[in-house]
XYZ file of C-alpha atoms in Angstrom:
363
model
C -9.639 34.468 9.967
C -6.946 31.723 8.993
C -7.119 28.083 8.969
C -3.673 27.724 10.119
C -3.042 23.819 9.954
C -4.574 23.811 6.413
C -2.197 22.937 3.671
C -3.035 22.234 -0.229
C -0.934 21.260 -3.441
C -3.461 22.071 -6.119
C -2.428 21.115 -9.788
C -3.774 21.814 -13.074
C -2.805 19.764 -16.009
C -3.630 21.751 -18.926
C -1.194 21.442 -21.603
C 1.077 18.705 -23.011
C 4.539 19.058 -23.969
C 4.943 16.169 -26.325
C 1.022 15.869 -26.875
C -0.487 19.145 -27.550
C -3.891 17.129 -28.675
C -4.103 16.107 -25.261
C -4.511 19.709 -24.208
C -7.570 20.927 -21.952
C -7.177 24.506 -20.927
C -9.820 24.558 -18.556
C -7.779 22.551 -16.274
C -5.808 25.489 -15.216
C -9.173 27.537 -14.666
C -10.348 24.775 -12.224
C -6.843 24.721 -10.381
C -6.471 28.769 -10.177
C -9.818 28.941 -8.647
C -9.847 25.950 -6.494
C -6.283 27.591 -5.017
C -7.839 31.045 -4.934
C -10.758 30.360 -2.427
C -8.500 28.042 -0.580
C -6.237 30.859 0.282
C -8.928 33.256 0.695
C -9.635 34.408 4.172
C -13.265 35.359 3.626
C -13.590 31.821 2.928
C -11.288 28.902 3.604
C -8.315 30.591 5.221
C -5.811 28.234 4.411
C -2.681 30.384 4.739
C -1.216 31.818 1.070
C 2.389 30.454 1.934
C 0.961 27.003 2.537
C -0.790 26.342 -0.623
C 0.778 25.393 -3.965
C -0.273 25.854 -7.191
C 1.385 24.322 -9.915
C 0.034 24.740 -13.729
C 0.676 24.597 -17.176
C 4.601 23.935 -17.816
C 5.057 23.946 -13.555
C 2.894 21.139 -13.491
C 5.981 18.391 -14.470
C 6.066 15.434 -12.778
C 9.409 16.657 -10.957
C 7.585 19.517 -9.225
C 4.626 17.915 -8.138
C 7.053 15.065 -6.669
C 9.046 17.789 -4.919
C 5.749 19.843 -3.613
C 4.573 16.106 -2.317
C 7.682 15.687 -0.798
C 8.090 19.306 1.262
C 4.722 18.229 2.468
C 5.676 15.515 4.009
C 8.405 17.299 5.592
C 6.717 20.210 6.780
C 2.912 18.789 7.752
C 2.315 17.352 10.911
C -0.129 14.807 12.303
C -2.441 17.384 13.634
C -3.058 19.352 10.134
C -5.115 19.062 7.113
C -3.801 18.531 3.702
C -5.336 18.776 0.526
C -4.526 17.675 -2.729
C -6.638 18.791 -5.788
C -5.801 17.657 -9.516
C -7.262 18.015 -12.372
C -6.225 17.016 -15.936
C -5.932 13.192 -17.593
C -5.741 10.002 -15.769
C -4.572 7.494 -18.119
C -2.865 3.781 -18.266
C 0.334 2.409 -19.015
C 2.059 -0.773 -19.614
C 2.837 -0.969 -15.800
C -0.769 0.391 -14.323
C -2.125 3.668 -13.677
C -0.815 7.431 -13.946
C -1.821 10.651 -13.228
C -0.247 12.780 -15.940
C 2.069 15.737 -16.191
C 3.283 18.392 -18.573
C 5.971 16.076 -19.824
C 3.963 13.050 -19.845
C 4.174 10.943 -23.168
C 1.633 8.593 -24.924
C 2.522 5.618 -27.316
C -0.323 3.758 -28.821
C -2.609 5.456 -26.839
C -0.638 4.499 -23.395
C 0.904 6.473 -20.918
C 5.175 6.237 -21.848
C 6.521 4.064 -18.981
C 7.985 6.828 -16.237
C 6.433 10.131 -18.092
C 3.797 11.068 -15.316
C 3.030 10.289 -11.871
C 2.423 6.519 -11.199
C 0.062 5.315 -8.696
C 2.945 3.492 -7.001
C 5.133 6.918 -6.746
C 1.741 8.648 -5.690
C 0.899 6.363 -3.047
C 4.477 6.556 -1.202
C 3.823 10.436 -1.524
C 1.046 10.332 0.181
C 1.801 7.613 2.464
C 4.809 9.884 3.380
C 2.454 12.976 4.454
C 1.709 12.237 7.988
C -1.863 14.304 8.018
C -4.525 12.698 9.817
C -6.839 14.779 8.310
C -6.255 14.497 4.321
C -8.325 15.519 1.507
C -7.418 13.786 -2.274
C -10.021 15.444 -4.910
C -9.065 14.079 -8.847
C -10.854 15.247 -11.945
C -9.128 12.820 -14.178
C -11.614 11.798 -16.730
C -12.377 14.382 -19.116
C -14.675 13.708 -21.955
C -12.819 16.044 -24.488
C -13.777 19.673 -25.088
C -17.209 19.408 -24.872
C -20.277 21.121 -26.914
C -23.519 20.074 -26.919
C -22.847 19.099 -30.753
C -19.924 17.085 -29.401
C -21.860 15.094 -26.892
C -23.531 13.086 -29.378
C -20.389 11.464 -30.602
C -18.094 13.224 -32.023
C -15.600 13.988 -29.458
C -13.394 11.020 -27.805
C -13.153 10.697 -24.275
C -9.761 11.876 -22.736
C -8.330 9.434 -19.694
C -9.963 7.605 -17.147
C -10.961 7.953 -13.730
C -9.104 7.242 -10.805
C -9.688 3.397 -10.376
C -11.510 2.142 -7.714
C -8.555 0.137 -6.447
C -6.241 3.189 -6.731
C -8.917 5.115 -4.434
C -9.171 2.228 -2.040
C -5.219 2.000 -1.815
C -4.859 5.249 -0.968
C -7.065 5.214 2.344
C -4.510 2.299 3.455
C -1.815 5.067 3.386
C -2.844 6.553 6.872
C -5.816 7.103 9.203
C -8.110 10.094 7.653
C -8.034 9.845 3.977
C -11.151 11.196 1.964
C -11.185 10.469 -1.826
C -13.985 12.335 -4.252
C -13.360 11.693 -7.856
C -15.082 13.758 -10.471
C -17.008 10.809 -11.217
C -17.380 7.036 -10.828
C -14.866 4.701 -12.343
C -16.765 4.435 -15.679
C -18.044 7.917 -16.384
C -16.815 11.115 -17.527
C -16.089 14.503 -16.294
C -18.173 17.045 -18.542
C -17.501 20.393 -19.545
C -18.793 22.983 -21.989
C -16.001 24.077 -24.633
C -17.494 27.833 -23.448
C -17.383 27.717 -19.687
C -14.955 28.734 -17.426
C -14.345 25.731 -15.285
C -15.453 22.364 -15.340
C -19.044 21.131 -13.553
C -17.100 19.358 -11.067
C -14.248 22.157 -10.332
C -17.163 24.675 -10.287
C -19.012 22.483 -7.841
C -16.104 22.374 -5.604
C -15.353 25.935 -5.338
C -18.554 27.074 -4.627
C -19.298 24.689 -1.828
C -15.907 25.815 -0.123
C -17.443 29.082 -0.600
C -20.393 27.725 1.976
C -22.782 27.876 -0.976
C -25.657 25.960 0.374
C -23.036 24.407 2.836
C -24.319 23.680 6.722
C -21.763 25.926 9.209
C -20.679 23.554 11.754
C -19.117 25.026 14.470
C -17.320 27.670 11.998
C -16.364 25.090 9.225
C -17.067 22.948 6.227
C -17.366 19.441 7.108
C -16.076 17.210 3.893
C -19.158 15.471 3.778
C -21.403 18.354 3.326
C -19.146 19.325 0.703
C -19.434 16.390 -0.802
C -23.413 15.906 -0.916
C -23.059 19.366 -2.375
C -20.845 18.650 -4.872
C -22.791 15.464 -5.975
C -26.056 17.104 -5.942
C -24.739 20.274 -8.270
C -22.652 18.186 -10.663
C -25.241 15.417 -11.178
C -28.160 17.710 -11.554
C -26.177 20.111 -13.962
C -25.369 16.876 -16.033
C -28.714 15.548 -16.398
C -30.282 18.581 -16.760
C -27.874 19.627 -19.729
C -27.125 16.393 -21.233
C -29.154 13.620 -19.603
C -31.606 13.222 -22.816
C -28.292 12.039 -24.537
C -28.030 9.392 -21.846
C -25.077 11.068 -20.122
C -24.538 11.050 -16.244
C -22.038 12.280 -14.085
C -21.994 11.086 -10.682
C -18.759 12.596 -7.970
C -17.899 9.554 -5.911
C -16.956 9.570 -2.303
C -14.453 7.020 -1.370
C -14.154 6.460 2.610
C -13.068 3.846 5.360
C -16.006 2.525 7.130
C -16.544 4.064 10.645
C -14.528 7.439 9.562
C -15.766 10.524 11.966
C -16.719 13.963 11.028
C -14.043 15.979 9.582
C -13.424 20.020 8.793
C -11.673 20.813 5.324
C -11.758 24.462 6.027
C -13.129 27.368 7.410
C -17.026 28.297 6.640
C -16.824 31.745 5.184
C -14.116 32.909 7.206
C -15.918 32.166 10.390
C -13.872 31.607 13.834
C -14.287 27.872 14.710
C -16.115 27.058 18.135
C -14.849 23.919 19.226
C -13.764 20.635 17.142
C -16.283 18.385 15.136
C -17.378 15.239 16.731
C -20.207 12.480 15.824
C -23.034 14.875 16.370
C -21.623 16.796 12.813
C -22.427 13.376 11.140
C -25.172 13.136 8.509
C -27.654 10.439 9.480
C -26.820 9.331 6.220
C -24.695 10.053 3.084
C -26.416 10.591 -0.708
C -24.638 10.362 -3.733
C -21.999 7.774 -4.920
C -20.453 6.561 -1.830
C -18.196 3.886 -1.648
C -17.489 2.400 1.807
C -14.206 0.305 2.214
C -13.090 -2.262 5.261
C -10.157 -1.125 6.549
C -8.496 -4.734 5.461
C -9.319 -4.344 2.096
C -7.740 -0.852 1.982
C -4.403 -2.363 3.112
C -4.907 -5.248 0.835
C -5.326 -2.929 -2.328
C -2.527 -0.832 -1.040
C 0.037 -3.708 -0.761
C -0.843 -4.880 -4.009
C 0.047 -1.545 -5.961
C 3.332 -1.084 -4.028
C 4.361 -5.050 -4.853
C 3.419 -4.644 -8.218
C 0.455 -5.798 -9.175
C -1.141 -3.377 -11.434
C -4.296 -2.715 -12.960
C -5.351 -2.252 -16.861
C -8.285 -0.649 -18.458
C -9.883 -2.665 -21.168
C -9.946 0.193 -23.296
C -5.575 -0.361 -23.546
C -5.793 -3.781 -23.126
C -3.605 -4.149 -20.017
C -3.765 -6.481 -17.803
C -3.024 -6.739 -13.823
C -1.719 -10.149 -13.617
C -4.199 -12.401 -12.549
C -7.030 -9.980 -12.656
C -8.518 -8.680 -16.228
C -10.595 -5.424 -16.845
C -12.129 -5.524 -20.386
C -15.154 -3.652 -20.207
C -15.270 -3.535 -24.270
C -14.273 -6.893 -24.781
C -16.028 -9.358 -25.775
C -13.921 -12.154 -23.731
C -10.555 -13.543 -22.738
C -8.480 -16.583 -22.205
C -6.123 -16.625 -19.451
C -3.468 -18.982 -18.374
C -2.099 -17.971 -14.770
C 0.173 -19.628 -12.773
C -0.786 -23.116 -11.677
C -3.556 -23.417 -9.004
C -4.378 -19.142 -9.446
C -7.844 -18.077 -9.082
C -9.268 -16.597 -12.215
C -11.019 -13.847 -11.764
C -12.143 -11.770 -14.995
C -14.469 -8.920 -16.121
C -16.833 -8.810 -19.166
C -19.033 -5.553 -18.965
C -20.050 -5.774 -15.604
C -18.118 -8.026 -12.971
C -18.414 -11.837 -13.020
C -16.172 -14.030 -11.170
C -15.089 -17.362 -11.994
C -13.383 -19.550 -9.726
C -12.253 -22.866 -10.149
C -10.945 -23.747 -7.052
C -7.966 -25.577 -8.180
C -9.785 -26.601 -11.324
C -8.829 -26.144 -14.772
C -11.764 -25.259 -16.537
C -14.957 -23.210 -16.470
C -17.568 -23.504 -19.088
C -21.090 -22.766 -19.684
C -23.274 -19.599 -20.140
C -22.976 -16.544 -17.827
C -25.154 -13.721 -17.520
C -24.416 -11.463 -14.222
């Protein structure tokens, strides 16, 4: 059976032309496996010609942007669009990037313009008309992980999709759902000897219908997420929990969103459309439900150039500072601006027009 309305762009950035030390070959396997199960008529049923796979030297900024433009010209409101990205997400001086084959780094930061900037991503996604859109990111890998390297000898690579960027993606249109491999402050783990990352393996298994309820011949995005969350979080806990490591795939949705089909359930012929009866009573896992007004605010902030910074590379987003591993900072924003600072967990100082805030803070 074919899921004729399904379109997908699957990206695996495994190698870097200018920075071979960043190579993570396993991301190719992630992308190839997800693309294969999507286009398999025994499972998801996406027409093969509607699934675009980019990896290695084809996963360039130009090719990715061109593919998104092609989907914008082809996909209709009634269609389903899925984006799967496995690679590195990281920061430059002008904000967050999804890295590509030709991405360059300087002093630990993405060189401006050498990857898919979050603003570009938002613009490209906004142009795609589908009202069922699933954006899946595996963008924060913890090195080439082995049990030995988990003890601290391997540096983490990249940063997960920021919450604000995920929130902004929801604002690009109706029916957007974002799944990230981990929370913003976590890492996506894999074994050096494994064929795939834990996250991509769970996504592929879920799309095959493993432990997934058959809902009128479809796989519901919520059922898929709950399976992925349970599989990944338990696998990482079992293997590395004693070392203090955790990985919790995160679901970001607008409040009030209904049930949506992401694919056929094991190639079966559908029997009607999903409705509110197909919603789970409660959603388990790491779920962020966002108000529509917050989605639009985040979208406009990024489109207007108000970028976010990672504490690891000390990037500043106008009046917002994210310094997770810093002891503190002094900020001098525009006159009358509200000062927002982050030290470890979020602490907000609102001067309400004043110019000084003091005292001990514990939050």
